[in-house]
Amino acid sequence: MDTTAIEYDTKHLDHLGIMAGICHEIGLVETIDAMLPTPSERKVSCGQVTLAMTLNGLGFTG
């Protein structure tokens, strides 16, 4: 029987990581940006703001 110790590296992935991944996968930011004009004086697009507000509303803090 092999008793070699195996080292594991774990990372904590909450629902926010899953939600961010799903939003990226479905192209949420790009879809919103395609529907709404983004004036040149804005630093972030409407899609980026929507994604940020969504993740913030779910509890993302940093």
PDB file of N, CA and C in Angstrom:
ATOM      1  N   MET A   1       0.847  -1.184   0.000  1.00  0.00           N
ATOM      2  CA  MET A   1       0.000   0.000   0.000  1.00  0.00           C
ATOM      3  C   MET A   1       0.892   1.247   0.000  1.00  0.00           C
ATOM      4  N   ASP A   2       0.595   2.163  -0.907  1.00  0.00           N
ATOM      5  CA  ASP A   2       1.379   3.398  -1.035  1.00  0.00           C
ATOM      6  C   ASP A   2       0.877   4.426  -0.022  1.00  0.00           C
ATOM      7  N   THR A   3       1.763   4.888   0.840  1.00  0.00           N
ATOM      8  CA  THR A   3       1.377   5.867   1.861  1.00  0.00           C
ATOM      9  C   THR A   3       2.023   7.220   1.621  1.00  0.00           C
ATOM     10  N   THR A   4       2.313   7.538   0.367  1.00  0.00           N
ATOM     11  CA  THR A   4       2.916   8.815   0.024  1.00  0.00           C
ATOM     12  C   THR A   4       1.937   9.944   0.338  1.00  0.00           C
ATOM     13  N   ALA A   5       2.428  10.938   1.014  1.00  0.00           N
ATOM     14  CA  ALA A   5       1.586  12.088   1.348  1.00  0.00           C
ATOM     15  C   ALA A   5       1.326  12.914   0.099  1.00  0.00           C
ATOM     16  N   ILE A   6       0.095  13.275  -0.078  1.00  0.00           N
ATOM     17  CA  ILE A   6      -0.302  14.108  -1.213  1.00  0.00           C
ATOM     18  C   ILE A   6      -0.624  15.494  -0.676  1.00  0.00           C
ATOM     19  N   GLU A   7      -0.044  16.495  -1.292  1.00  0.00           N
ATOM     20  CA  GLU A   7      -0.324  17.871  -0.887  1.00  0.00           C
ATOM     21  C   GLU A   7      -1.448  18.435  -1.751  1.00  0.00           C
ATOM     22  N   TYR A   8      -2.372  19.082  -1.111  1.00  0.00           N
ATOM     23  CA  TYR A   8      -3.492  19.697  -1.804  1.00  0.00           C
ATOM     24  C   TYR A   8      -3.427  21.206  -1.625  1.00  0.00           C
ATOM     25  N   ASP A   9      -3.829  21.899  -2.650  1.00  0.00           N
ATOM     26  CA  ASP A   9      -3.943  23.352  -2.594  1.00  0.00           C
ATOM     27  C   ASP A   9      -5.397  23.678  -2.883  1.00  0.00           C
ATOM     28  N   THR A  10      -6.088  24.229  -1.928  1.00  0.00           N
ATOM     29  CA  THR A  10      -7.500  24.527  -2.121  1.00  0.00           C
ATOM     30  C   THR A  10      -7.716  26.027  -2.210  1.00  0.00           C
ATOM     31  N   LYS A  11      -8.727  26.379  -2.927  1.00  0.00           N
ATOM     32  CA  LYS A  11      -9.123  27.775  -3.041  1.00  0.00           C
ATOM     33  C   LYS A  11     -10.614  27.842  -2.735  1.00  0.00           C
ATOM     34  N   HIS A  12     -11.008  28.870  -2.031  1.00  0.00           N
ATOM     35  CA  HIS A  12     -12.406  29.047  -1.654  1.00  0.00           C
ATOM     36  C   HIS A  12     -13.132  29.766  -2.789  1.00  0.00           C
ATOM     37  N   LEU A  13     -14.111  29.111  -3.370  1.00  0.00           N
ATOM     38  CA  LEU A  13     -14.877  29.705  -4.461  1.00  0.00           C
ATOM     39  C   LEU A  13     -16.323  29.822  -4.009  1.00  0.00           C
ATOM     40  N   ASP A  14     -16.729  31.009  -3.656  1.00  0.00           N
ATOM     41  CA  ASP A  14     -18.104  31.238  -3.228  1.00  0.00           C
ATOM     42  C   ASP A  14     -19.018  31.372  -4.432  1.00  0.00           C
ATOM     43  N   HIS A  15     -20.259  31.652  -4.151  1.00  0.00           N
ATOM     44  CA  HIS A  15     -21.233  31.838  -5.218  1.00  0.00           C
ATOM     45  C   HIS A  15     -20.893  33.044  -6.097  1.00  0.00           C
ATOM     46  N   LEU A  16     -20.126  33.995  -5.577  1.00  0.00           N
ATOM     47  CA  LEU A  16     -19.789  35.182  -6.366  1.00  0.00           C
ATOM     48  C   LEU A  16     -18.869  34.834  -7.526  1.00  0.00           C
ATOM     49  N   GLY A  17     -17.934  33.941  -7.294  1.00  0.00           N
ATOM     50  CA  GLY A  17     -17.066  33.496  -8.377  1.00  0.00           C
ATOM     51  C   GLY A  17     -17.848  32.764  -9.444  1.00  0.00           C
ATOM     52  N   ILE A  18     -18.804  31.962  -9.012  1.00  0.00           N
ATOM     53  CA  ILE A  18     -19.652  31.247  -9.962  1.00  0.00           C
ATOM     54  C   ILE A  18     -20.496  32.243 -10.743  1.00  0.00           C
ATOM     55  N   MET A  19     -21.088  33.209 -10.040  1.00  0.00           N
ATOM     56  CA  MET A  19     -21.919  34.216 -10.720  1.00  0.00           C
ATOM     57  C   MET A  19     -21.102  35.051 -11.697  1.00  0.00           C
ATOM     58  N   ALA A  20     -19.908  35.451 -11.296  1.00  0.00           N
ATOM     59  CA  ALA A  20     -19.058  36.236 -12.191  1.00  0.00           C
ATOM     60  C   ALA A  20     -18.710  35.417 -13.423  1.00  0.00           C
ATOM     61  N   GLY A  21     -18.433  34.135 -13.229  1.00  0.00           N
ATOM     62  CA  GLY A  21     -18.125  33.260 -14.354  1.00  0.00           C
ATOM     63  C   GLY A  21     -19.299  33.084 -15.292  1.00  0.00           C
ATOM     64  N   ILE A  22     -20.486  32.926 -14.736  1.00  0.00           N
ATOM     65  CA  ILE A  22     -21.685  32.774 -15.565  1.00  0.00           C
ATOM     66  C   ILE A  22     -21.962  34.060 -16.330  1.00  0.00           C
ATOM     67  N   CYS A  23     -21.835  35.197 -15.667  1.00  0.00           N
ATOM     68  CA  CYS A  23     -22.049  36.482 -16.350  1.00  0.00           C
ATOM     69  C   CYS A  23     -21.065  36.647 -17.497  1.00  0.00           C
ATOM     70  N   HIS A  24     -19.830  36.227 -17.283  1.00  0.00           N
ATOM     71  CA  HIS A  24     -18.821  36.296 -18.340  1.00  0.00           C
ATOM     72  C   HIS A  24     -19.166  35.329 -19.466  1.00  0.00           C
ATOM     73  N   GLU A  25     -19.594  34.121 -19.102  1.00  0.00           N
ATOM     74  CA  GLU A  25     -19.906  33.092 -20.091  1.00  0.00           C
ATOM     75  C   GLU A  25     -21.076  33.489 -20.987  1.00  0.00           C
ATOM     76  N   ILE A  26     -22.096  34.118 -20.415  1.00  0.00           N
ATOM     77  CA  ILE A  26     -23.264  34.494 -21.217  1.00  0.00           C
ATOM     78  C   ILE A  26     -23.093  35.847 -21.897  1.00  0.00           C
ATOM     79  N   GLY A  27     -22.000  36.528 -21.608  1.00  0.00           N
ATOM     80  CA  GLY A  27     -21.734  37.813 -22.249  1.00  0.00           C
ATOM     81  C   GLY A  27     -22.647  38.922 -21.770  1.00  0.00           C
ATOM     82  N   LEU A  28     -22.928  38.938 -20.477  1.00  0.00           N
ATOM     83  CA  LEU A  28     -23.848  39.929 -19.918  1.00  0.00           C
ATOM     84  C   LEU A  28     -23.395  41.358 -20.188  1.00  0.00           C
ATOM     85  N   VAL A  29     -22.131  41.640 -19.905  1.00  0.00           N
ATOM     86  CA  VAL A  29     -21.608  43.001 -20.090  1.00  0.00           C
ATOM     87  C   VAL A  29     -21.707  43.410 -21.554  1.00  0.00           C
ATOM     88  N   GLU A  30     -21.302  42.526 -22.448  1.00  0.00           N
ATOM     89  CA  GLU A  30     -21.319  42.840 -23.881  1.00  0.00           C
ATOM     90  C   GLU A  30     -22.740  43.034 -24.398  1.00  0.00           C
ATOM     91  N   THR A  31     -23.688  42.224 -23.900  1.00  0.00           N
ATOM     92  CA  THR A  31     -25.083  42.339 -24.328  1.00  0.00           C
ATOM     93  C   THR A  31     -25.667  43.678 -23.908  1.00  0.00           C
ATOM     94  N   ILE A  32     -25.434  44.068 -22.665  1.00  0.00           N
ATOM     95  CA  ILE A  32     -25.948  45.350 -22.177  1.00  0.00           C
ATOM     96  C   ILE A  32     -25.293  46.500 -22.928  1.00  0.00           C
ATOM     97  N   ASP A  33     -23.979  46.411 -23.134  1.00  0.00           N
ATOM     98  CA  ASP A  33     -23.275  47.478 -23.848  1.00  0.00           C
ATOM     99  C   ASP A  33     -23.754  47.612 -25.290  1.00  0.00           C
ATOM    100  N   ALA A  34     -24.161  46.509 -25.906  1.00  0.00           N
ATOM    101  CA  ALA A  34     -24.657  46.564 -27.280  1.00  0.00           C
ATOM    102  C   ALA A  34     -26.017  47.254 -27.356  1.00  0.00           C
ATOM    103  N   MET A  35     -26.785  47.192 -26.272  1.00  0.00           N
ATOM    104  CA  MET A  35     -28.128  47.775 -26.262  1.00  0.00           C
ATOM    105  C   MET A  35     -28.149  49.235 -25.828  1.00  0.00           C
ATOM    106  N   LEU A  36     -27.150  49.644 -25.047  1.00  0.00           N
ATOM    107  CA  LEU A  36     -27.139  51.005 -24.522  1.00  0.00           C
ATOM    108  C   LEU A  36     -25.931  51.771 -25.028  1.00  0.00           C
ATOM    109  N   PRO A  37     -26.129  53.016 -25.396  1.00  0.00           N
ATOM    110  CA  PRO A  37     -24.981  53.813 -25.825  1.00  0.00           C
ATOM    111  C   PRO A  37     -24.090  54.152 -24.629  1.00  0.00           C
ATOM    112  N   THR A  38     -22.801  54.226 -24.882  1.00  0.00           N
ATOM    113  CA  THR A  38     -21.849  54.616 -23.844  1.00  0.00           C
ATOM    114  C   THR A  38     -21.175  55.912 -24.275  1.00  0.00           C
ATOM    115  N   PRO A  39     -21.574  57.033 -23.674  1.00  0.00           N
ATOM    116  CA  PRO A  39     -20.915  58.299 -24.014  1.00  0.00           C
ATOM    117  C   PRO A  39     -19.416  58.228 -23.728  1.00  0.00           C
ATOM    118  N   SER A  40     -18.648  58.954 -24.498  1.00  0.00           N
ATOM    119  CA  SER A  40     -17.186  58.885 -24.395  1.00  0.00           C
ATOM    120  C   SER A  40     -16.644  59.400 -23.061  1.00  0.00           C
ATOM    121  N   GLU A  41     -17.407  60.211 -22.346  1.00  0.00           N
ATOM    122  CA  GLU A  41     -16.893  60.738 -21.081  1.00  0.00           C
ATOM    123  C   GLU A  41     -16.992  59.729 -19.930  1.00  0.00           C
ATOM    124  N   ARG A  42     -17.666  58.615 -20.142  1.00  0.00           N
ATOM    125  CA  ARG A  42     -17.767  57.590 -19.099  1.00  0.00           C
ATOM    126  C   ARG A  42     -16.490  56.773 -19.015  1.00  0.00           C
ATOM    127  N   LYS A  43     -16.101  56.441 -17.805  1.00  0.00           N
ATOM    128  CA  LYS A  43     -14.896  55.623 -17.608  1.00  0.00           C
ATOM    129  C   LYS A  43     -15.216  54.141 -17.631  1.00  0.00           C
ATOM    130  N   VAL A  44     -16.439  53.786 -17.278  1.00  0.00           N
ATOM    131  CA  VAL A  44     -16.882  52.394 -17.330  1.00  0.00           C
ATOM    132  C   VAL A  44     -18.197  52.331 -18.092  1.00  0.00           C
ATOM    133  N   SER A  45     -18.454  51.189 -18.697  1.00  0.00           N
ATOM    134  CA  SER A  45     -19.662  51.045 -19.504  1.00  0.00           C
ATOM    135  C   SER A  45     -20.855  50.668 -18.624  1.00  0.00           C
ATOM    136  N   CYS A  46     -22.037  50.772 -19.194  1.00  0.00           N
ATOM    137  CA  CYS A  46     -23.256  50.402 -18.467  1.00  0.00           C
ATOM    138  C   CYS A  46     -23.237  48.919 -18.109  1.00  0.00           C
ATOM    139  N   GLY A  47     -22.699  48.100 -18.984  1.00  0.00           N
ATOM    140  CA  GLY A  47     -22.601  46.671 -18.709  1.00  0.00           C
ATOM    141  C   GLY A  47     -21.694  46.381 -17.529  1.00  0.00           C
ATOM    142  N   GLN A  48     -20.567  47.072 -17.462  1.00  0.00           N
ATOM    143  CA  GLN A  48     -19.644  46.882 -16.341  1.00  0.00           C
ATOM    144  C   GLN A  48     -20.272  47.335 -15.029  1.00  0.00           C
ATOM    145  N   VAL A  49     -21.003  48.433 -15.073  1.00  0.00           N
ATOM    146  CA  VAL A  49     -21.676  48.935 -13.873  1.00  0.00           C
ATOM    147  C   VAL A  49     -22.737  47.941 -13.417  1.00  0.00           C
ATOM    148  N   THR A  50     -23.491  47.402 -14.358  1.00  0.00           N
ATOM    149  CA  THR A  50     -24.526  46.428 -14.018  1.00  0.00           C
ATOM    150  C   THR A  50     -23.921  45.188 -13.369  1.00  0.00           C
ATOM    151  N   LEU A  51     -22.831  44.687 -13.928  1.00  0.00           N
ATOM    152  CA  LEU A  51     -22.165  43.524 -13.345  1.00  0.00           C
ATOM    153  C   LEU A  51     -21.649  43.839 -11.943  1.00  0.00           C
ATOM    154  N   ALA A  52     -21.047  44.997 -11.772  1.00  0.00           N
ATOM    155  CA  ALA A  52     -20.525  45.391 -10.461  1.00  0.00           C
ATOM    156  C   ALA A  52     -21.647  45.506  -9.435  1.00  0.00           C
ATOM    157  N   MET A  53     -22.777  46.117  -9.819  1.00  0.00           N
ATOM    158  CA  MET A  53     -23.899  46.255  -8.892  1.00  0.00           C
ATOM    159  C   MET A  53     -24.497  44.896  -8.550  1.00  0.00           C
ATOM    160  N   THR A  54     -24.543  43.996  -9.521  1.00  0.00           N
ATOM    161  CA  THR A  54     -25.080  42.656  -9.280  1.00  0.00           C
ATOM    162  C   THR A  54     -24.217  41.901  -8.277  1.00  0.00           C
ATOM    163  N   LEU A  55     -22.905  41.893  -8.507  1.00  0.00           N
ATOM    164  CA  LEU A  55     -22.011  41.191  -7.590  1.00  0.00           C
ATOM    165  C   LEU A  55     -21.996  41.850  -6.211  1.00  0.00           C
ATOM    166  N   ASN A  56     -22.066  43.172  -6.184  1.00  0.00           N
ATOM    167  CA  ASN A  56     -22.107  43.895  -4.913  1.00  0.00           C
ATOM    168  C   ASN A  56     -23.382  43.544  -4.152  1.00  0.00           C
ATOM    169  N   GLY A  57     -24.486  43.460  -4.872  1.00  0.00           N
ATOM    170  CA  GLY A  57     -25.753  43.109  -4.241  1.00  0.00           C
ATOM    171  C   GLY A  57     -25.761  41.704  -3.664  1.00  0.00           C
ATOM    172  N   LEU A  58     -24.936  40.827  -4.229  1.00  0.00           N
ATOM    173  CA  LEU A  58     -24.844  39.458  -3.726  1.00  0.00           C
ATOM    174  C   LEU A  58     -23.844  39.327  -2.590  1.00  0.00           C
ATOM    175  N   GLY A  59     -23.137  40.406  -2.278  1.00  0.00           N
ATOM    176  CA  GLY A  59     -22.261  40.383  -1.123  1.00  0.00           C
ATOM    177  C   GLY A  59     -20.782  40.492  -1.396  1.00  0.00           C
ATOM    178  N   PHE A  60     -20.367  40.769  -2.622  1.00  0.00           N
ATOM    179  CA  PHE A  60     -18.945  40.914  -2.924  1.00  0.00           C
ATOM    180  C   PHE A  60     -18.430  42.173  -2.248  1.00  0.00           C
ATOM    181  N   THR A  61     -17.329  42.053  -1.514  1.00  0.00           N
ATOM    182  CA  THR A  61     -16.819  43.210  -0.782  1.00  0.00           C
ATOM    183  C   THR A  61     -15.389  43.571  -1.112  1.00  0.00           C
ATOM    184  N   GLY A  62     -14.725  42.849  -1.938  1.00  0.00           N
ATOM    185  CA  GLY A  62     -13.354  43.234  -2.176  1.00  0.00           C
ATOM    186  C   GLY A  62     -12.746  42.442  -3.230  1.00  0.00           C
TER     187      GLY A  62
END
